[in-house]
Amino acid sequence: MHTHRTALTALCLVATAAVTLTACGDGGDDSGNKGGKKAGPKASATAKKEPFADLSGPQIIDRALKATTGASSLRMKGSMASDGGPGSIDLALDTKGQCVGSIGTQGEGSIDLIGKGDTVYMRYDAAFLRSEMKGEPKAEVDGAIEMMADRWAKTTTKGSEKKEFAEFCDLKTVLADFEDTGSVARKGKPATVDGVPALTLHETDGKDRATLYVATEGEPYLLKTVNEPGTGKKPDTLVLTDFDKPVKATPPQGDVLDLDELQD
């Protein structure tokens, strides 16, 4: 479980966030055994169709993380409450450095992001700029807001000090913490995430609890994680969709502020 918390924490740093959650429901159990009769051929066939019947919880998690980190693109949407939140993230990204979406923190504004190759486009709102410039003279804060708020700006990611921008849009970097697990997950009940059949798995670490949802049809992608920190805070929730779908990162047109030129 520790690994999944680390991954969510990494996402919080990328996007400290507020929440749009995808509902998930438990599936029913149908044993097919009525009137005390022994299970017949139909019941045996049903048993054989049980997802991941021959795998342990940790083995399922290993497969899920391998499939997820092997995706060429995906979309992540959810909330991070335990580290700097509550906040929200809705970002599609791929392994080629393309991304499009938004990240933000409640009460401290948000950023729209478009990543295309070596260039990242950002659009800050006034609340975010004000939060980032806490402690600065009011005149400077007001000037930055007048110049940049709700306006697209761009910067290249080639300089070492700008690599953090590239990491927002690099799927391999974002999912790096998913690759080494050491899971002790227990199997749970069937469920669905956005209509996709899944199996729930549960992990505990002291008072902390995590529930993970793994697809049972097609690739065993990790579809959803819910981390309950056990401190009375709202859980961290992340939903993953749109695996291997193209990311349409179209650069904004018109009035785009070039931050690199301002720094020259």
GROMACS .gro file of C-alpha atoms in nm:
model
  264
    1MET     CA    1   0.000   0.000   0.000
    2HIS     CA    2   0.283   0.230   0.072
    3THR     CA    3   0.369   0.250  -0.295
    4HIS     CA    4   0.023   0.366  -0.393
    5ARG     CA    5   0.024   0.641  -0.131
    6THR     CA    6   0.361   0.754  -0.263
    7ALA     CA    7   0.223   0.769  -0.615
    8LEU     CA    8  -0.077   0.972  -0.502
    9THR     CA    9   0.149   1.203  -0.306
   10ALA     CA   10   0.358   1.257  -0.616
   11LEU     CA   11   0.043   1.352  -0.802
   12CYS     CA   12  -0.048   1.591  -0.523
   13LEU     CA   13   0.283   1.769  -0.575
   14VAL     CA   14   0.207   1.791  -0.945
   15ALA     CA   15  -0.147   1.903  -0.883
   16THR     CA   16  -0.267   1.968  -0.527
   17ALA     CA   17  -0.640   1.936  -0.603
   18ALA     CA   18  -1.086   1.924  -0.540
   19VAL     CA   19  -1.295   1.663  -0.671
   20THR     CA   20  -1.497   1.513  -0.939
   21LEU     CA   21  -1.534   1.145  -0.861
   22THR     CA   22  -1.655   0.861  -1.076
   23ALA     CA   23  -1.904   0.643  -0.894
   24CYS     CA   24  -1.832   0.276  -0.846
   25GLY     CA   25  -2.064   0.006  -0.717
   26ASP     CA   26  -2.021  -0.344  -0.587
   27GLY     CA   27  -2.133  -0.622  -0.817
   28GLY     CA   28  -2.364  -0.894  -0.701
   29ASP     CA   29  -2.271  -1.252  -0.612
   30ASP     CA   30  -2.443  -1.532  -0.805
   31SER     CA   31  -2.332  -1.875  -0.694
   32GLY     CA   32  -2.586  -2.067  -0.904
   33ASN     CA   33  -2.625  -2.324  -0.622
   34LYS     CA   34  -2.994  -2.368  -0.523
   35GLY     CA   35  -3.188  -2.610  -0.300
   36GLY     CA   36  -2.877  -2.757  -0.141
   37LYS     CA   37  -2.779  -2.936  -0.460
   38LYS     CA   38  -2.415  -2.987  -0.541
   39ALA     CA   39  -2.265  -2.752  -0.794
   40GLY     CA   40  -2.316  -2.888  -1.143
   41PRO     CA   41  -2.136  -2.815  -1.471
   42LYS     CA   42  -2.285  -2.465  -1.495
   43ALA     CA   43  -2.161  -2.373  -1.149
   44SER     CA   44  -1.816  -2.507  -1.233
   45ALA     CA   45  -1.812  -2.296  -1.549
   46THR     CA   46  -1.904  -1.991  -1.342
   47ALA     CA   47  -1.621  -2.063  -1.100
   48LYS     CA   48  -1.375  -2.082  -1.386
   49LYS     CA   49  -1.483  -1.736  -1.502
   50GLU     CA   50  -1.403  -1.579  -1.167
   51PRO     CA   51  -1.153  -1.301  -1.246
   52PHE     CA   52  -0.796  -1.367  -1.137
   53ALA     CA   53  -0.907  -1.688  -0.961
   54ASP     CA   54  -0.556  -1.835  -0.976
   55LEU     CA   55  -0.376  -1.520  -0.858
   56SER     CA   56  -0.313  -1.375  -0.514
   57GLY     CA   57  -0.383  -1.012  -0.428
   58PRO     CA   58  -0.017  -0.904  -0.465
   59GLN     CA   59   0.010  -1.085  -0.798
   60ILE     CA   60  -0.298  -0.903  -0.927
   61ILE     CA   61  -0.154  -0.568  -0.820
   62ASP     CA   62   0.176  -0.651  -0.992
   63ARG     CA   63  -0.008  -0.726  -1.315
   64ALA     CA   64  -0.217  -0.412  -1.285
   65LEU     CA   65   0.080  -0.185  -1.229
   66LYS     CA   66   0.272  -0.347  -1.514
   67ALA     CA   67  -0.020  -0.293  -1.752
   68THR     CA   68  -0.080   0.064  -1.633
   69THR     CA   69   0.282   0.176  -1.654
   70GLY     CA   70   0.300   0.015  -1.999
   71ALA     CA   71   0.022   0.235  -2.138
   72SER     CA   72   0.128   0.495  -2.393
   73SER     CA   73  -0.127   0.745  -2.260
   74LEU     CA   74  -0.409   0.784  -2.008
   75ARG     CA   75  -0.628   1.036  -1.832
   76MET     CA   76  -0.621   1.087  -1.457
   77LYS     CA   77  -0.900   1.255  -1.270
   78GLY     CA   78  -0.957   1.287  -0.900
   79SER     CA   79  -0.890   1.450  -0.567
   80MET     CA   80  -0.600   1.472  -0.327
   81ALA     CA   81  -0.702   1.570   0.023
   82SER     CA   82  -0.431   1.444   0.257
   83ASP     CA   83  -0.140   1.649   0.123
   84GLY     CA   84  -0.207   2.018   0.081
   85GLY     CA   85  -0.564   1.969  -0.044
   86PRO     CA   86  -0.843   1.929  -0.096
   87GLY     CA   87  -0.769   1.974  -0.462
   88SER     CA   88  -0.840   1.844  -0.810
   89ILE     CA   89  -0.669   1.705  -1.117
   90ASP     CA   90  -0.806   1.629  -1.461
   91LEU     CA   91  -0.515   1.563  -1.696
   92ALA     CA   92  -0.461   1.352  -2.006
   93LEU     CA   93  -0.095   1.277  -2.079
   94ASP     CA   94   0.129   1.043  -2.274
   95THR     CA   95   0.484   0.914  -2.294
   96LYS     CA   96   0.576   1.170  -2.564
   97GLY     CA   97   0.546   1.472  -2.336
   98GLN     CA   98   0.199   1.573  -2.448
   99CYS     CA   99  -0.066   1.670  -2.197
  100VAL     CA  100  -0.386   1.869  -2.167
  101GLY     CA  101  -0.599   1.941  -1.863
  102SER     CA  102  -0.609   2.132  -1.538
  103ILE     CA  103  -0.474   2.111  -1.186
  104GLY     CA  104  -0.551   2.322  -0.884
  105THR     CA  105  -0.609   2.370  -0.513
  106GLN     CA  106  -0.927   2.481  -0.342
  107GLY     CA  107  -0.903   2.845  -0.240
  108GLU     CA  108  -0.566   2.882  -0.411
  109GLY     CA  109  -0.666   2.879  -0.774
  110SER     CA  110  -0.593   2.654  -1.067
  111ILE     CA  111  -0.380   2.614  -1.380
  112ASP     CA  112  -0.479   2.497  -1.727
  113LEU     CA  113  -0.196   2.305  -1.894
  114ILE     CA  114  -0.110   2.208  -2.250
  115GLY     CA  115   0.219   2.031  -2.314
  116LYS     CA  116   0.350   1.984  -2.665
  117GLY     CA  117   0.706   1.858  -2.716
  118ASP     CA  118   0.953   2.097  -2.552
  119THR     CA  119   0.691   2.365  -2.489
  120VAL     CA  120   0.443   2.392  -2.204
  121TYR     CA  121   0.149   2.633  -2.218
  122MET     CA  122  -0.002   2.750  -1.889
  123ARG     CA  123  -0.301   2.963  -1.800
  124TYR     CA  124  -0.316   3.074  -1.436
  125ASP     CA  125  -0.614   3.229  -1.266
  126ALA     CA  126  -0.578   3.528  -1.034
  127ALA     CA  127  -0.621   3.319  -0.717
  128PHE     CA  128  -0.331   3.092  -0.811
  129LEU     CA  129  -0.099   3.382  -0.888
  130ARG     CA  130  -0.192   3.552  -0.563
  131SER     CA  131  -0.122   3.231  -0.371
  132GLU     CA  132   0.215   3.178  -0.542
  133MET     CA  133   0.324   3.534  -0.462
  134LYS     CA  134   0.234   3.542  -0.094
  135GLY     CA  135   0.464   3.781   0.090
  136GLU     CA  136   0.552   3.980  -0.221
  137PRO     CA  137   0.472   4.354  -0.237
  138LYS     CA  138   0.111   4.419  -0.331
  139ALA     CA  139   0.212   4.624  -0.635
  140GLU     CA  140   0.411   4.330  -0.774
  141VAL     CA  141   0.127   4.087  -0.712
  142ASP     CA  142  -0.125   4.318  -0.877
  143GLY     CA  143   0.111   4.367  -1.172
  144ALA     CA  144   0.157   3.994  -1.222
  145ILE     CA  145  -0.217   3.937  -1.207
  146GLU     CA  146  -0.282   4.213  -1.459
  147MET     CA  147  -0.019   4.070  -1.695
  148MET     CA  148  -0.082   3.696  -1.662
  149ALA     CA  149  -0.420   3.608  -1.508
  150ASP     CA  150  -0.648   3.411  -1.741
  151ARG     CA  151  -0.396   3.449  -2.023
  152TRP     CA  152  -0.200   3.173  -2.193
  153ALA     CA  153   0.176   3.182  -2.137
  154LYS     CA  154   0.439   2.947  -2.273
  155THR     CA  155   0.789   2.833  -2.183
  156THR     CA  156   1.032   2.576  -2.317
  157THR     CA  157   1.137   2.285  -2.096
  158LYS     CA  158   1.496   2.252  -2.218
  159GLY     CA  159   1.661   2.440  -1.932
  160SER     CA  160   1.740   2.239  -1.620
  161GLU     CA  161   1.538   2.477  -1.402
  162LYS     CA  162   1.232   2.414  -1.620
  163LYS     CA  163   1.239   2.035  -1.618
  164GLU     CA  164   0.967   2.031  -1.355
  165PHE     CA  165   0.726   2.165  -1.617
  166ALA     CA  166   0.809   1.872  -1.844
  167GLU     CA  167   0.747   1.627  -1.559
  168PHE     CA  168   0.385   1.742  -1.538
  169CYS     CA  169   0.333   1.607  -1.889
  170ASP     CA  170   0.555   1.297  -1.886
  171LEU     CA  171   0.351   0.987  -1.811
  172LYS     CA  172   0.658   0.777  -1.731
  173THR     CA  173   0.769   1.027  -1.466
  174VAL     CA  174   0.423   1.059  -1.312
  175LEU     CA  175   0.382   0.680  -1.284
  176ALA     CA  176   0.739   0.606  -1.176
  177ASP     CA  177   0.630   0.531  -0.817
  178PHE     CA  178   0.387   0.268  -0.943
  179GLU     CA  179   0.663   0.038  -1.061
  180ASP     CA  180   0.789  -0.100  -0.729
  181THR     CA  181   0.511  -0.235  -0.513
  182GLY     CA  182   0.567  -0.482  -0.230
  183SER     CA  183   0.188  -0.509  -0.211
  184VAL     CA  184   0.005  -0.711   0.056
  185ALA     CA  185  -0.339  -0.663  -0.100
  186ARG     CA  186  -0.635  -0.887  -0.023
  187LYS     CA  187  -0.899  -0.965  -0.284
  188GLY     CA  188  -1.234  -0.792  -0.243
  189LYS     CA  189  -1.568  -0.792  -0.424
  190PRO     CA  190  -1.644  -0.733  -0.792
  191ALA     CA  191  -1.728  -0.373  -0.883
  192THR     CA  192  -1.755  -0.141  -1.180
  193VAL     CA  193  -1.569   0.182  -1.259
  194ASP     CA  194  -1.726   0.392  -1.534
  195GLY     CA  195  -1.906   0.079  -1.651
  196VAL     CA  196  -1.585  -0.128  -1.667
  197PRO     CA  197  -1.596  -0.455  -1.468
  198ALA     CA  198  -1.334  -0.457  -1.195
  199LEU     CA  199  -1.212  -0.638  -0.887
  200THR     CA  200  -1.150  -0.449  -0.564
  201LEU     CA  201  -0.838  -0.512  -0.360
  202HIS     CA  202  -0.773  -0.381  -0.009
  203GLU     CA  203  -0.456  -0.290   0.177
  204THR     CA  204  -0.393  -0.160   0.528
  205ASP     CA  205  -0.096   0.005   0.691
  206GLY     CA  206  -0.167   0.096   1.050
  207LYS     CA  207  -0.473   0.323   1.043
  208ASP     CA  208  -0.432   0.390   0.673
  209ARG     CA  209  -0.642   0.197   0.425
  210ALA     CA  210  -0.642   0.176   0.048
  211THR     CA  211  -0.887   0.028  -0.200
  212LEU     CA  212  -0.774  -0.042  -0.555
  213TYR     CA  213  -0.989  -0.132  -0.854
  214VAL     CA  214  -0.837  -0.349  -1.128
  215ALA     CA  215  -1.003  -0.413  -1.465
  216THR     CA  216  -1.116  -0.772  -1.513
  217GLU     CA  217  -1.179  -0.744  -1.888
  218GLY     CA  218  -0.910  -0.666  -2.143
  219GLU     CA  219  -0.582  -0.536  -1.999
  220PRO     CA  220  -0.574  -0.550  -1.617
  221TYR     CA  221  -0.537  -0.173  -1.582
  222LEU     CA  222  -0.552   0.000  -1.247
  223LEU     CA  223  -0.881   0.190  -1.285
  224LYS     CA  224  -0.915   0.361  -0.951
  225THR     CA  225  -0.738   0.407  -0.618
  226VAL     CA  226  -0.891   0.534  -0.294
  227ASN     CA  227  -0.652   0.607  -0.009
  228GLU     CA  228  -0.800   0.676   0.334
  229PRO     CA  229  -0.530   0.833   0.553
  230GLY     CA  230  -0.701   0.741   0.880
  231THR     CA  231  -0.665   1.094   1.016
  232GLY     CA  232  -1.020   1.215   0.966
  233LYS     CA  233  -0.931   1.377   0.635
  234LYS     CA  234  -1.116   1.304   0.314
  235PRO     CA  235  -0.966   1.020   0.110
  236ASP     CA  236  -0.734   1.066  -0.186
  237THR     CA  237  -0.910   0.935  -0.496
  238LEU     CA  238  -0.773   0.889  -0.846
  239VAL     CA  239  -0.957   0.748  -1.149
  240LEU     CA  240  -0.761   0.639  -1.458
  241THR     CA  241  -0.925   0.616  -1.802
  242ASP     CA  242  -0.857   0.660  -2.176
  243PHE     CA  243  -0.566   0.416  -2.185
  244ASP     CA  244  -0.365   0.436  -2.510
  245LYS     CA  245  -0.596   0.700  -2.656
  246PRO     CA  246  -0.428   0.989  -2.845
  247VAL     CA  247  -0.377   1.305  -2.640
  248LYS     CA  248  -0.496   1.605  -2.842
  249ALA     CA  249  -0.258   1.871  -2.714
  250THR     CA  250  -0.335   2.161  -2.947
  251PRO     CA  251  -0.132   2.477  -2.867
  252PRO     CA  252  -0.345   2.787  -2.799
  253GLN     CA  253  -0.363   3.052  -3.069
  254GLY     CA  254  -0.368   3.430  -3.048
  255ASP     CA  255  -0.242   3.621  -2.745
  256VAL     CA  256   0.019   3.391  -2.590
  257LEU     CA  257   0.280   3.539  -2.356
  258ASP     CA  258   0.632   3.407  -2.413
  259LEU     CA  259   0.793   3.376  -2.067
  260ASP     CA  260   1.134   3.289  -2.211
  261GLU     CA  261   1.149   3.622  -2.395
  262LEU     CA  262   1.063   3.808  -2.075
  263GLN     CA  263   1.357   3.644  -1.898
  264ASP     CA  264   1.615   3.725  -2.168
   0.00000   0.00000   0.00000
